[in-house]
Short mmCIF file of C-alpha atoms in Angstrom, two decimals:
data_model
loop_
_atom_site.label_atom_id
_atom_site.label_comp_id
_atom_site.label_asym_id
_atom_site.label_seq_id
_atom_site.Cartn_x
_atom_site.Cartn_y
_atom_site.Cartn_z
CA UNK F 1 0.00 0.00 0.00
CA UNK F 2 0.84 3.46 -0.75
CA UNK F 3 2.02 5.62 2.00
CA UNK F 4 0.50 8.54 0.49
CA UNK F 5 -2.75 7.04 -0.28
CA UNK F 6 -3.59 6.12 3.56
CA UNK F 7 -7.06 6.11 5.10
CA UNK F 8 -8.04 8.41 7.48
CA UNK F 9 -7.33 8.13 11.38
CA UNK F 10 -10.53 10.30 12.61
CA UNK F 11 -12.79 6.84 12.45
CA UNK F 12 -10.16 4.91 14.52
CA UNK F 13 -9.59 7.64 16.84
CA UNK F 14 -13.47 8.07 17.09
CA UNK F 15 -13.90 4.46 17.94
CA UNK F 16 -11.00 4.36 20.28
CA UNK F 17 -12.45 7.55 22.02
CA UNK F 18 -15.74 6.10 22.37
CA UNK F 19 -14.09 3.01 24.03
CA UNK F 20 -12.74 5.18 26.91
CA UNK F 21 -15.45 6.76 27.32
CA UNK F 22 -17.23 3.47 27.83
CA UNK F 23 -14.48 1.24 30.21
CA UNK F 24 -14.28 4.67 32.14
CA UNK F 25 -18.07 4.97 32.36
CA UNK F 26 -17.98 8.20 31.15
CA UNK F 27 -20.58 9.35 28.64
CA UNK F 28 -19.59 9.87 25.19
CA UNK F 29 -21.00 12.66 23.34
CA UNK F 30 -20.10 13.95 19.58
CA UNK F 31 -20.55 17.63 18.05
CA UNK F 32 -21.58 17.05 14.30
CA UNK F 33 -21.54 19.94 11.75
CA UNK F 34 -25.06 19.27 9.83
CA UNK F 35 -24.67 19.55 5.93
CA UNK F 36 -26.78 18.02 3.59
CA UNK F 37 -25.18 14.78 4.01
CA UNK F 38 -25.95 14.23 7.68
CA UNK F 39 -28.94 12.36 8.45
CA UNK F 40 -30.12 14.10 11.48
CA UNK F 41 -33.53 15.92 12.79
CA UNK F 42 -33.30 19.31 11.74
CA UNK F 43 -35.52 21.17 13.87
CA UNK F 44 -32.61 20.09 17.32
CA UNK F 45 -29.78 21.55 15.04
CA UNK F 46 -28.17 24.75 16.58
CA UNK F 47 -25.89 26.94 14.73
CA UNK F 48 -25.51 24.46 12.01
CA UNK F 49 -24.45 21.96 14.28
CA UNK F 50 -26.09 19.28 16.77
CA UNK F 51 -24.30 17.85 20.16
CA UNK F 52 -25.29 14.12 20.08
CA UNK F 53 -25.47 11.22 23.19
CA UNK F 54 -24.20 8.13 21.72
CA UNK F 55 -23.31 6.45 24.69
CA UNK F 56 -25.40 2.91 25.11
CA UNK F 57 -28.10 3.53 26.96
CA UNK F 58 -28.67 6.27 24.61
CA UNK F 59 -28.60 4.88 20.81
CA UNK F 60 -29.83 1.61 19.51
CA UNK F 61 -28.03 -0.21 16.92
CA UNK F 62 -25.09 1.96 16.46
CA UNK F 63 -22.34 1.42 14.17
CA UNK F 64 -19.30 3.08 13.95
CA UNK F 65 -17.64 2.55 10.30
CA UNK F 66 -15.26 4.17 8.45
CA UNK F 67 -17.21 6.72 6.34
CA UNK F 68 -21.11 6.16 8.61
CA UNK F 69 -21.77 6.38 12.00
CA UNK F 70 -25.35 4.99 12.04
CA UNK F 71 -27.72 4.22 14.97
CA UNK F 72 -31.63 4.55 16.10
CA UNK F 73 -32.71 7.37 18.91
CA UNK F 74 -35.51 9.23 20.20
CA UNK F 75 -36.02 11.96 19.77
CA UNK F 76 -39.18 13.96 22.29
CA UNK F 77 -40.34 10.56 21.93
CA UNK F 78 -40.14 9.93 18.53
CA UNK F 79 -37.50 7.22 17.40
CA UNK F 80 -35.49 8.20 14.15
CA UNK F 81 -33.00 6.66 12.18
CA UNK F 82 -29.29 8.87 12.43
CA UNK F 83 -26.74 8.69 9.40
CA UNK F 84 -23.62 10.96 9.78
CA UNK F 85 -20.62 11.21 7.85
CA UNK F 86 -17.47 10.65 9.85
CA UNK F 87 -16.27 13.89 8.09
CA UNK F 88 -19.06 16.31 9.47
CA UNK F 89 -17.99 15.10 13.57
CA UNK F 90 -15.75 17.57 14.38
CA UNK F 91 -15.69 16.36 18.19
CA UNK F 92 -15.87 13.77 20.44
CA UNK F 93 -15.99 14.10 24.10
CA UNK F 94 -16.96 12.74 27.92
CA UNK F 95 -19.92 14.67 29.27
CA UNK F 96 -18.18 14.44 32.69
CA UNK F 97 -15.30 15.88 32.20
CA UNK F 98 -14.82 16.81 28.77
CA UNK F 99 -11.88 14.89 27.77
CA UNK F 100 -11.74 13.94 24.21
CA UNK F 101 -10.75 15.27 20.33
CA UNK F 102 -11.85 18.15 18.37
CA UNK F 103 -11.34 17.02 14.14
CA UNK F 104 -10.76 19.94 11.40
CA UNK F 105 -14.46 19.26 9.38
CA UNK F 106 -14.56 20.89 5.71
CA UNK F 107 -18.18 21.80 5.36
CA UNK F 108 -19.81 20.30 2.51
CA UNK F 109 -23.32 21.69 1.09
CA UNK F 110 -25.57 23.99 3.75
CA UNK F 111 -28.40 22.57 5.30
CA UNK F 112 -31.48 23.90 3.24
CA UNK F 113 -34.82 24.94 4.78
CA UNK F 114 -36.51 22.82 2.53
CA UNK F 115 -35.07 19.48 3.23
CA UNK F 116 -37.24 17.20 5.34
CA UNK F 117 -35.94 15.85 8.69
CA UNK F 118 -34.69 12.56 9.28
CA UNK F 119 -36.85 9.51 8.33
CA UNK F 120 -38.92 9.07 11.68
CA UNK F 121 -39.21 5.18 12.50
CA UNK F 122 -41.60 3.88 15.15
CA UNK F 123 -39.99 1.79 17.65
CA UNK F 124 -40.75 2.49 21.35
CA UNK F 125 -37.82 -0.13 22.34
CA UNK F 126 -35.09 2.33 21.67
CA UNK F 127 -33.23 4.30 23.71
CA UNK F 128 -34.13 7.95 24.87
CA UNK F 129 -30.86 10.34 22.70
CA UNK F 130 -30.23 13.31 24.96
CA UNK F 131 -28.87 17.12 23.93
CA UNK F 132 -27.19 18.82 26.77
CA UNK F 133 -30.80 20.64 27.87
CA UNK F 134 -30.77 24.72 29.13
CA UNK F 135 -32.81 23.63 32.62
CA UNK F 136 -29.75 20.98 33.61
CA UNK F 137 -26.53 22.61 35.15
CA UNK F 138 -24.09 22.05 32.06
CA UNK F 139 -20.60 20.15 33.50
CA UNK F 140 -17.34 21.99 33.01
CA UNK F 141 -16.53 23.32 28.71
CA UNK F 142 -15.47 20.73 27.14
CA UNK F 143 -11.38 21.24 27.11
CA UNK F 144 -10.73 20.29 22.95
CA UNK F 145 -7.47 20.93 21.68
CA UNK F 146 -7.05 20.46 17.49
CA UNK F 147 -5.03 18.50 16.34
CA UNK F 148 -3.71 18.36 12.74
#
């Protein structure tokens, strides 16, 4: 294999992160920038981007691949089926104590207005996906530090 035509490390390092989080029982939480390719429910994105849960008791089904990271959640209540690009997370982090890895993301098209949210799937056996709410005491700011 050519040196110069290497895959990327950001799905290793997100799997690896997500690991920690998990053997330290620490809750793993990513920071996607939404684009058109991310598969998530628009009307929960803030700023053009969305802090997800993805810790276990959180997401059903989730997968963690190279280019997808796919899973089921609920969202007030309504389960829906998440797709999003490994390129668009530009963090991953422990609620707790916001250890973890901030990724460079190149945006790719802007969300439109007129795109439709994320196919909505009923399945009351999944878990309940959590955003960091405004009535909770958020922890400490995440501490990120990019690396390139």
């Amino acid at each position: 294999m050519d040196v110069m035509s290497s895959v990327s490390t950001k799905p290793y390092l997100l799997r690896a992160l997500f690991d920690w989080c998990a053997d330290q029982g620490l809750t793993p939480y990513i920071a996607v920038v939404v684009d058109d390719r991310a598969g998530v429910p628009r009307q929960y994105v803030k700023d053009g981007q969305i802090i997800l849960n993805i810790g276990r008791e959180a997401v059903h089904q989730l997968v963690m691949g190279n280019e997808l990271i796919t899973c089921s959640a609920r969202f007030g209540g309504v389960a829906q089926e998440l797709t999003i690009p490994v390129e668009c997370v530009a963090a991953i982090y422990a609620r707790e104590n916001g250890h973890g890895m901030a990724f460079e993301v190149t945006p790719g098209q802007p969300v439109r207005a007129d795109v439709a949210p994320a196919t909505v799937v009923d399945r009351s056996e999944q878990a309940v996906l959590t955003t960091p709410a405004a009535d909770k005491p958020s922890p400490a700011k995440p501490h990120l530090r990019r690396i390139k």
